[in-house]
Short mmCIF file of C-alpha atoms and ligand atoms in Angstrom, two decimals:
data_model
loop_
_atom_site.label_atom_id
_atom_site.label_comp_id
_atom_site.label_asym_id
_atom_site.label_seq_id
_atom_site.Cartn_x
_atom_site.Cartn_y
_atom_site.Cartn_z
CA UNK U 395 -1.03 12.90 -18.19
CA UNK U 396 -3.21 10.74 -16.45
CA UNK U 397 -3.74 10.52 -12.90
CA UNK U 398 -2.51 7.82 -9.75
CA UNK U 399 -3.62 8.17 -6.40
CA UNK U 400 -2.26 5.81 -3.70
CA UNK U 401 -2.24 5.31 0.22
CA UNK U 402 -0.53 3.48 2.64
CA UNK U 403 -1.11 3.49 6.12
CA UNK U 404 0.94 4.61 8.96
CA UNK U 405 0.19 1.79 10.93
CA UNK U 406 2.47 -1.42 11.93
CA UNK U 407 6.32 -1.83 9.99
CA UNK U 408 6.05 -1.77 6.28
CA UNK U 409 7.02 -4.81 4.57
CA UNK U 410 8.66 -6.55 1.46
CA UNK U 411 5.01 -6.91 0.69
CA UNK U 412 4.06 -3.25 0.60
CA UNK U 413 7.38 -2.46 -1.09
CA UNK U 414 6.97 -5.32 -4.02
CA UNK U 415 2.93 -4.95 -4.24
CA UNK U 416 2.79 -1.18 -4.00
CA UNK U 417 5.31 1.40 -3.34
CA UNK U 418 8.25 0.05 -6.08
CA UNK U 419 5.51 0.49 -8.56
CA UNK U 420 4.37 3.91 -7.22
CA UNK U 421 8.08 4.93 -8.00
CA UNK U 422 8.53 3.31 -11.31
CA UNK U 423 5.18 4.81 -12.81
CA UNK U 424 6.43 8.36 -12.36
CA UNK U 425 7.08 9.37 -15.47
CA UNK U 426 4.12 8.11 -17.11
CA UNK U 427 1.57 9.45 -14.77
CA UNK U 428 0.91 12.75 -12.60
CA UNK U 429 1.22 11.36 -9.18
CA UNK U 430 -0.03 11.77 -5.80
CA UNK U 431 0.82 9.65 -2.88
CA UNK U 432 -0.71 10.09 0.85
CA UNK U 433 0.04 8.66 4.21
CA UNK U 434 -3.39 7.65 5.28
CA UNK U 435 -3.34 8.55 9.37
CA UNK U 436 -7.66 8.60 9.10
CA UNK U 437 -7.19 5.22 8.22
CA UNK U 438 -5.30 3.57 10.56
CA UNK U 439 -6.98 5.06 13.63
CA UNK U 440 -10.13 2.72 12.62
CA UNK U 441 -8.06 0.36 14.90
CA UNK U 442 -6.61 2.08 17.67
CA UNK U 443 -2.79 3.74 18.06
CA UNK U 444 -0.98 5.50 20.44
CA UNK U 445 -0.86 8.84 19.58
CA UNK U 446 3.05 9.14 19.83
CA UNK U 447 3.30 6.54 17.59
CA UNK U 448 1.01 7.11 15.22
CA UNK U 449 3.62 10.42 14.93
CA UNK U 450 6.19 8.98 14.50
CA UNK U 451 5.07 6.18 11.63
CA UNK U 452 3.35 9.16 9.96
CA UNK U 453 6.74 10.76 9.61
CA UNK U 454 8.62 7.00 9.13
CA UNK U 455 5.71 6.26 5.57
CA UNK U 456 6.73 9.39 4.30
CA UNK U 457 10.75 8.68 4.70
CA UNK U 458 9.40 5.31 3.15
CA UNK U 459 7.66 6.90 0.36
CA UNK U 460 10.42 9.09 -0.36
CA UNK U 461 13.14 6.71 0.21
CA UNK U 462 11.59 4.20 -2.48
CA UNK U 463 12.35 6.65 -5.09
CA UNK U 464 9.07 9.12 -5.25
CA UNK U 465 9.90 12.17 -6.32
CA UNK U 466 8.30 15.04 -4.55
CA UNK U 467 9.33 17.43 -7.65
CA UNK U 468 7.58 14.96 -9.48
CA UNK U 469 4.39 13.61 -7.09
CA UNK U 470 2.43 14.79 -5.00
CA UNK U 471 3.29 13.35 -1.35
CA UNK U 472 0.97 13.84 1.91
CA UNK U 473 -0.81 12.94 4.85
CA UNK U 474 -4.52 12.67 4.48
CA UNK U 475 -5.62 14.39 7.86
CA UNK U 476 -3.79 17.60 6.40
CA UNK U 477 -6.36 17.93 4.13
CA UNK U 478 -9.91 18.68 5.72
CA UNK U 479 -11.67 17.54 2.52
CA UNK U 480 -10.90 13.94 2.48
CA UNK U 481 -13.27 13.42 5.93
CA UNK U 482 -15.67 16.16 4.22
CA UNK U 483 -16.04 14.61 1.22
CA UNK U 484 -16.53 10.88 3.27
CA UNK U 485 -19.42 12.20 5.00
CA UNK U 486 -21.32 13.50 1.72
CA UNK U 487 -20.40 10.25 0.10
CA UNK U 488 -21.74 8.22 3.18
CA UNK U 489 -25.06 9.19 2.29
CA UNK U 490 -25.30 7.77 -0.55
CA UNK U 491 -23.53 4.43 0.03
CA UNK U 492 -25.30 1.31 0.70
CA UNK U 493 -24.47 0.04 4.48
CA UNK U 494 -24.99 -3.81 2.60
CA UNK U 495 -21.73 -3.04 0.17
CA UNK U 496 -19.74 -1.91 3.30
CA UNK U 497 -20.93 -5.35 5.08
CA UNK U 498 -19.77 -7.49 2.62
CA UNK U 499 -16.19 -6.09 2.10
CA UNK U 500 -13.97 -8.84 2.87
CA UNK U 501 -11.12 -6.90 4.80
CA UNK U 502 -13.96 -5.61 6.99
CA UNK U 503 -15.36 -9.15 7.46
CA UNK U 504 -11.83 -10.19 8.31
CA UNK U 505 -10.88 -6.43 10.84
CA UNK U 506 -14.28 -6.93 12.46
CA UNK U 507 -13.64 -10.76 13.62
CA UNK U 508 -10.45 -9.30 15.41
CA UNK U 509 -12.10 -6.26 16.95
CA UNK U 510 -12.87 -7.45 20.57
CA UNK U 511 -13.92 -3.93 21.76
CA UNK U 512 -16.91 -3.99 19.28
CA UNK U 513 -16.72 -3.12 16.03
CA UNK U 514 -16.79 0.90 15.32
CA UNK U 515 -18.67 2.71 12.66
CA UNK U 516 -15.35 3.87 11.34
CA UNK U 517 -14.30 0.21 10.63
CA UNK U 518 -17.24 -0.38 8.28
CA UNK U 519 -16.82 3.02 6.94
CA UNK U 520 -13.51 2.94 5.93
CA UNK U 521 -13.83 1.98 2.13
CA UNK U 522 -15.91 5.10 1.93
CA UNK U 523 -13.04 7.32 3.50
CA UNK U 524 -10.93 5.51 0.61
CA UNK U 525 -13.70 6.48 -1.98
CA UNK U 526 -13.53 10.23 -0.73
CA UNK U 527 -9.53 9.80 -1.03
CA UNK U 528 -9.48 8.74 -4.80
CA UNK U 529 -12.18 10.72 -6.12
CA UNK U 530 -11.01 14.15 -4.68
CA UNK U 531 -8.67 14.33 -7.54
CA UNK U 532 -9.97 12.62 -10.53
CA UNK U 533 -7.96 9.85 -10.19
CA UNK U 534 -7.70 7.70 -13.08
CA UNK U 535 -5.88 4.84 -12.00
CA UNK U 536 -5.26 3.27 -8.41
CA UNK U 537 -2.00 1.28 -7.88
CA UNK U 538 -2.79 -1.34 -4.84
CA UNK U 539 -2.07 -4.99 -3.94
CA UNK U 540 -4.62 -7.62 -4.61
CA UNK U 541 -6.48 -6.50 -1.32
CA UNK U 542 -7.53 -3.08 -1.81
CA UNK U 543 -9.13 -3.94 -5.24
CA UNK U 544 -12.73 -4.30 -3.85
CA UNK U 545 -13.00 -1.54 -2.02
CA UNK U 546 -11.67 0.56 -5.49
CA UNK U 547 -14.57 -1.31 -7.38
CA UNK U 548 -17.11 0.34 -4.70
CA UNK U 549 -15.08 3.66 -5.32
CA UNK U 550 -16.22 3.07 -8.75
CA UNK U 551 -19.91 2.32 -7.64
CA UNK U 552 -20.18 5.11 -4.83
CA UNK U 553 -18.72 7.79 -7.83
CA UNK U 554 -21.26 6.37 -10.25
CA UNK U 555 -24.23 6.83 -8.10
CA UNK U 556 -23.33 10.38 -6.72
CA UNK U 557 -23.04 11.40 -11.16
CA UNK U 558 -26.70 9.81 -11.65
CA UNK U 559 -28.55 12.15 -8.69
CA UNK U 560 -26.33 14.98 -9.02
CA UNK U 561 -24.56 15.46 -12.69
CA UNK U 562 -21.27 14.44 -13.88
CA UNK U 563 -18.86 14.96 -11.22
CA UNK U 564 -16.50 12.03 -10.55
CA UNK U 565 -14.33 10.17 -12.95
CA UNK U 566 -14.93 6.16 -12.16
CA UNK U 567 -11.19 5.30 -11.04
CA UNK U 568 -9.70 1.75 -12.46
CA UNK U 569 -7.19 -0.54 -10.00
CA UNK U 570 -3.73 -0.98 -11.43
CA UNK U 571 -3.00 -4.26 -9.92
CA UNK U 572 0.31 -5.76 -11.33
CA UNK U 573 -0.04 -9.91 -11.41
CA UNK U 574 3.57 -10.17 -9.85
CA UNK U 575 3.92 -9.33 -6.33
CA UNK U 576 -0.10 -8.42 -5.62
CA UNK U 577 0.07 -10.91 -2.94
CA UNK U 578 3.20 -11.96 -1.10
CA UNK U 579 2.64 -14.33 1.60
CA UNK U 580 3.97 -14.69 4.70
CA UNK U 581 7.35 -16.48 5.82
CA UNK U 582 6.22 -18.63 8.00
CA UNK U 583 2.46 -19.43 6.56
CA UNK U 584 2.20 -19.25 2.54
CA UNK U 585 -1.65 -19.63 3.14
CA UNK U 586 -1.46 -15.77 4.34
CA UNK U 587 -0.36 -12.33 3.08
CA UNK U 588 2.62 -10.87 4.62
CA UNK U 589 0.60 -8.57 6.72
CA UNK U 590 1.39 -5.57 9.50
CA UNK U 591 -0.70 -6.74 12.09
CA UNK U 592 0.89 -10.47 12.07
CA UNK U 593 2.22 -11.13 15.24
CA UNK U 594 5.03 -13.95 14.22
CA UNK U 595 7.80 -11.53 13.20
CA UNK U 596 8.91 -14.02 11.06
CA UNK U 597 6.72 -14.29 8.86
CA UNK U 598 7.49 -10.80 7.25
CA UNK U 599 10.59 -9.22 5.98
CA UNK U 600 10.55 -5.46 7.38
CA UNK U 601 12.14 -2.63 4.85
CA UNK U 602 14.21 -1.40 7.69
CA UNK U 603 15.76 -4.97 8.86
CA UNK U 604 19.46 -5.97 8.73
CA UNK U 605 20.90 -7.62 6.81
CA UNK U 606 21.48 -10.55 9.62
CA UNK U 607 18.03 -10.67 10.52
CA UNK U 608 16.95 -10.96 6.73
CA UNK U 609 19.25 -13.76 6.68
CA UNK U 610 17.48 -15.48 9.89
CA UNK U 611 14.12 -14.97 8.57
CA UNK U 612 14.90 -16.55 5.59
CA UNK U 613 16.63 -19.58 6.65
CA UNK U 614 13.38 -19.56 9.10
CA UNK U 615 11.08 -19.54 6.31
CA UNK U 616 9.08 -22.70 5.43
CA UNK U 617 9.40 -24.75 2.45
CA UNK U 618 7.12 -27.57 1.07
CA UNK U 619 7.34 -31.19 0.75
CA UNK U 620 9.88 -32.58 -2.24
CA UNK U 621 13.03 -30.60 -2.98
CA UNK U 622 12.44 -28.95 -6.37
CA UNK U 623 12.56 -25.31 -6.75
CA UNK U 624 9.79 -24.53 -8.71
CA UNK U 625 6.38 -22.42 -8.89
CA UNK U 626 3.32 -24.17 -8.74
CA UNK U 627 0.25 -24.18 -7.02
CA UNK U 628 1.04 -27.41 -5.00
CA UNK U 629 4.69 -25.58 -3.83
CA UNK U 630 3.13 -22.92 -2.49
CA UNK U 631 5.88 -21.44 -0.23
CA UNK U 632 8.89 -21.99 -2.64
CA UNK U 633 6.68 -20.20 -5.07
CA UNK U 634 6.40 -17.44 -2.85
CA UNK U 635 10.09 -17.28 -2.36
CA UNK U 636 10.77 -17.41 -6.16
CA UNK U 637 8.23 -14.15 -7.05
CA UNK U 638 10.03 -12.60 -3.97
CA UNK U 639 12.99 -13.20 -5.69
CA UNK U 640 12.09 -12.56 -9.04
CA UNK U 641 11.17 -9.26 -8.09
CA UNK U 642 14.26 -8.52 -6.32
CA UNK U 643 16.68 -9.52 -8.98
CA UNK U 644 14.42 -8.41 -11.61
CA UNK U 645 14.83 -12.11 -13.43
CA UNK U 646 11.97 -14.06 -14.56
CA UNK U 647 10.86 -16.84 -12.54
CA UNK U 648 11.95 -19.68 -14.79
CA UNK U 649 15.54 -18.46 -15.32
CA UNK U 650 15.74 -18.81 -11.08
CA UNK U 651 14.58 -22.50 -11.82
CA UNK U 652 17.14 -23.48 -13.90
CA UNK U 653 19.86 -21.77 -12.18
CA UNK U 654 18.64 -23.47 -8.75
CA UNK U 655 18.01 -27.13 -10.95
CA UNK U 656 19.70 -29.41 -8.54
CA UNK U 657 20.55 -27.47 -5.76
CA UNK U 658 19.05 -27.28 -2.55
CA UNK U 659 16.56 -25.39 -0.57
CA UNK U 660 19.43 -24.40 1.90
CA UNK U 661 22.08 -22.66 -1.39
CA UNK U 662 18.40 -21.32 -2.70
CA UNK U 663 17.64 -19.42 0.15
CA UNK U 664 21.33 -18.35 0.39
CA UNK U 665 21.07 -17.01 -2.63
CA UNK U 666 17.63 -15.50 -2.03
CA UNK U 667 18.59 -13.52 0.93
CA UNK U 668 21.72 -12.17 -0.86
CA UNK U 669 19.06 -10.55 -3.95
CA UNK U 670 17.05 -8.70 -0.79
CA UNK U 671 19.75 -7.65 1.29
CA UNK U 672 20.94 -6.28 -2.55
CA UNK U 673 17.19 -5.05 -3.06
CA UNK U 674 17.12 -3.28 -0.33
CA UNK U 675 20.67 -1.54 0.14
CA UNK U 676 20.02 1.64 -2.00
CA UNK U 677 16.42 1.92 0.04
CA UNK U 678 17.94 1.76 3.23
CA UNK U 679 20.50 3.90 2.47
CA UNK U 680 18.28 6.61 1.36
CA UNK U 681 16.10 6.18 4.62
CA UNK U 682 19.62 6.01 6.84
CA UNK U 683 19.98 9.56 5.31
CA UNK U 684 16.37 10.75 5.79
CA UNK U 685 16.23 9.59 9.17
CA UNK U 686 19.37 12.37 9.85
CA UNK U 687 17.25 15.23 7.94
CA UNK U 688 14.02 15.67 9.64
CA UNK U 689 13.38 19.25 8.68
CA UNK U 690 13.89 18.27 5.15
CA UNK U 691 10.59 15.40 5.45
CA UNK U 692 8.75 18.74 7.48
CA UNK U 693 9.42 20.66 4.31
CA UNK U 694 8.49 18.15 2.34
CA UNK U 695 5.08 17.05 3.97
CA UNK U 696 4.42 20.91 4.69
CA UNK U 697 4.59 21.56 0.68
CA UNK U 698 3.09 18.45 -0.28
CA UNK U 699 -0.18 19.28 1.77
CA UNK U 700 -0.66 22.50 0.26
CA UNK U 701 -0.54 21.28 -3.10
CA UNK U 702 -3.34 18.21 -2.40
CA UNK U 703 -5.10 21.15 -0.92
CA UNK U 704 -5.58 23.13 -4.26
CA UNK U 705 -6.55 20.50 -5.91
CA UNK U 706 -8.75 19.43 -3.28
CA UNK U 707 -10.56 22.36 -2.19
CA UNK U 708 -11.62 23.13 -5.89
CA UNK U 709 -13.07 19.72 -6.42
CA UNK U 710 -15.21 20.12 -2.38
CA UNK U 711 -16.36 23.53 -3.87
CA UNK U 712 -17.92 22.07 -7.55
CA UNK U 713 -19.29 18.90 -5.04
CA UNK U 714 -21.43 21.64 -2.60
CA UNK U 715 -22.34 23.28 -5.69
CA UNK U 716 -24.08 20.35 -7.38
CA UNK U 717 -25.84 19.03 -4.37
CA UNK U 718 -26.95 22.56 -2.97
CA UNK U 719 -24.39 22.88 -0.19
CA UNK U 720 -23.72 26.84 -1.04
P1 LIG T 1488 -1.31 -1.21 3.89
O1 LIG T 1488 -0.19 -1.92 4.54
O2 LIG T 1488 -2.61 -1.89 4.15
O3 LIG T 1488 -1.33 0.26 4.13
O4 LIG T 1488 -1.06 -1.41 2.33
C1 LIG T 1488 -0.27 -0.57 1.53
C2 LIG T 1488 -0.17 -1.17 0.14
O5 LIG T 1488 0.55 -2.41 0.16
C3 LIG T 1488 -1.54 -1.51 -0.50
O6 LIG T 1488 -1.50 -1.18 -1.87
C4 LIG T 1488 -1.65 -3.00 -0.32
O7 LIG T 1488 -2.46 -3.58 -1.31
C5 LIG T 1488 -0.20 -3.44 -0.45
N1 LIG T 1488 0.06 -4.71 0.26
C6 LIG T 1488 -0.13 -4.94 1.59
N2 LIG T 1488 0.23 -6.20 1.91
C7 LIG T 1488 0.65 -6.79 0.75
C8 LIG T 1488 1.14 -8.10 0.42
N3 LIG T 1488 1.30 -9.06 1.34
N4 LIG T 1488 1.47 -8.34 -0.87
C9 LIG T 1488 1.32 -7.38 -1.82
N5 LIG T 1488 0.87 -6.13 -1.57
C10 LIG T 1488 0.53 -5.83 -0.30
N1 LIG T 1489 -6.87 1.04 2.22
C1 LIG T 1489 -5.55 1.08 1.67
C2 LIG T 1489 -4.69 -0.01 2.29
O1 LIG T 1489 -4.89 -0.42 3.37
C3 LIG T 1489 -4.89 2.42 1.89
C4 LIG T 1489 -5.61 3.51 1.18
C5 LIG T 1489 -6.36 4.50 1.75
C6 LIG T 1489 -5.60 3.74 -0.21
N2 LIG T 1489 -6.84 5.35 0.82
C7 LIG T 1489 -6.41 4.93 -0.41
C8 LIG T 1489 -5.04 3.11 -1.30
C9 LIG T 1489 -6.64 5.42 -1.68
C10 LIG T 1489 -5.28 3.62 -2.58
C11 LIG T 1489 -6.08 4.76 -2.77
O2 LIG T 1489 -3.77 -0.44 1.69
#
């Protein structure tokens, strides 16, 4: 079977947008691939958290992992800093990538505006970290949102370059970006992805929220000019709300047109928050039950690591080999 690796980080309240860009696909591809999913902890300290919370949310993305439906008979599911060889394997790759590809990634260009401290090296290095996290285990494929599929192009560059000075050694990993869902936007601004770090809590719908507070978010959410609900590129908030609901119900976007033909944005949004609140029930009741069974998500990050660290340690060991690290 071929190979998916994927990472979300422990960082802010995952989101509708995380679950319907990444994670509901990480469960669904199961069968078909050999799996391995990892709470990324070295990436989210490039911007700073408290250490008790950084914990905690550790613990919280693997309930969310496991509460979308990943299997850990199945994958493979851990948290990067377990595994010494992801930050060894970033520093060999470091010097060998170009600090001009790391300049012009856009999410750095975007991080780096909002950085008042000054911008650290670990901000501009962080696609390489992400490099050293995919090609560790020969990954074939990389299921992301829109956003992360530049920095798995420079995986692809960075893996290239180490094979030409030092033999065949990495396997050039390929995004698996579904069309649907890559990029929800946000609630309250359709010109921006539902993000973590947005500060207007109503622009995203949280995986954990009520089902009262879905409600109020989505009567809250804006709508465009005219009263048709359809997708296109002039509506672009009711098209939002129709892939959001597409995905939910699992119904293709133009059977929600026809059923909402006539009706208003008021019974359409009624009807949209009744498909998440339904969306969501089984997650949340998986996580309710997680959250009452912590030794169970100990157990299952303990064994997860020391799996990722087989297969890691083997690949660090042919790496020093080739270069003359022995
Ligand atoms: P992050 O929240 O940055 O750790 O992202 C975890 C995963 O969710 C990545 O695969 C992202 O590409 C994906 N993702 C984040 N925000 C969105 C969004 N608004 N729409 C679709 N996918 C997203
Ligand atoms: N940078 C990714 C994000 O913010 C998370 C990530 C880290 C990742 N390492 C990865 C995703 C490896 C896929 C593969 O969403």
């Amino acid at each position: 079977m071929k190979r998916v690796f994927s990472g979300i980080q422990p960082s802010g309240t995952p989101h509708i947008g995380n679950y319907l860009g990444a994670i509901k696909n990480w469960a669904a591809i199961q069968e078909e691939y050999d799996c391995i999913y990892c709470v990324v902890d070295l990436h989210a300290i490039t911007v700073y958290q408290k250490p008790d919370i950084l914990r905690q949310k550790t613990i919280d993305a693997i309930k969310i992992i496991l509460a979308a439906g990943i299997d850990p008979e199945k994958s493979i599911v851990f948290v990067q800093s377990h595994i010494k060889e992801h930050s060894e394997l970033a520093w060999i790759l470091n010097t060998i990538t170009p600090i001009g590809e790391l300049e012009r990634m856009t999410q750095f260009k975007d991080k780096a505006k909002n950085q008042k401290a000054g911008v650290s090296a670990g901000l501009l290095d962080y696609p390489v970290l992400m490099a050293a996290d995919i090609l560790l285990y020969n990954t074939d494929a990389v299921p992301v949102g829109e956003d992360q599929r530049q920095h798995v192009e420079l995986s692809r560059v960075i893996a290239r370059k180490f094979n030409n000075l030092y033999g065949e050694t990495f396997k050039e990993p390929a995004e698996l970006i579904r069309k649907e869902g890559a990029r929800i936007m946000s609630l309250t601004d359709p010109t921006k992805k539902m993000s973590k770090s947005d500060e207007d809590k109503f622009g995203c719908i949280d995986l954990t929220d009520s089902p009262d507070l879905i409600r109020e978010k989505i009567k809250k959410a804006v709508t465009d000019s005219g009263k048709e609900i359809i997708s296109r590129p002039d509506k672009p908030a009711v098209s939002n709300l129709l892939t959001i609901y597409s995905l939910f119900s699992n119904q293709p976007i133009k059977e929600i047109e026809t059923k909402y033909e006539n009706k208003t944005y008021v019974e359409f949004k009624e009807g949209l928050a009744q498909v998440v609140i339904e969306g969501l029930a089984l997650f949340q009741e998986k996580y309710a039950e997680l959250d009452k069974n912590p030794e169970y998500v100990l157990k299952v990050i303990k064994e997860g690591a020391d799996k990722a660290r087989n297969l890691a340690e083997s690949k660090m060991k042919e790496v020093k080999e080739k270069m003359g690290l022995v």
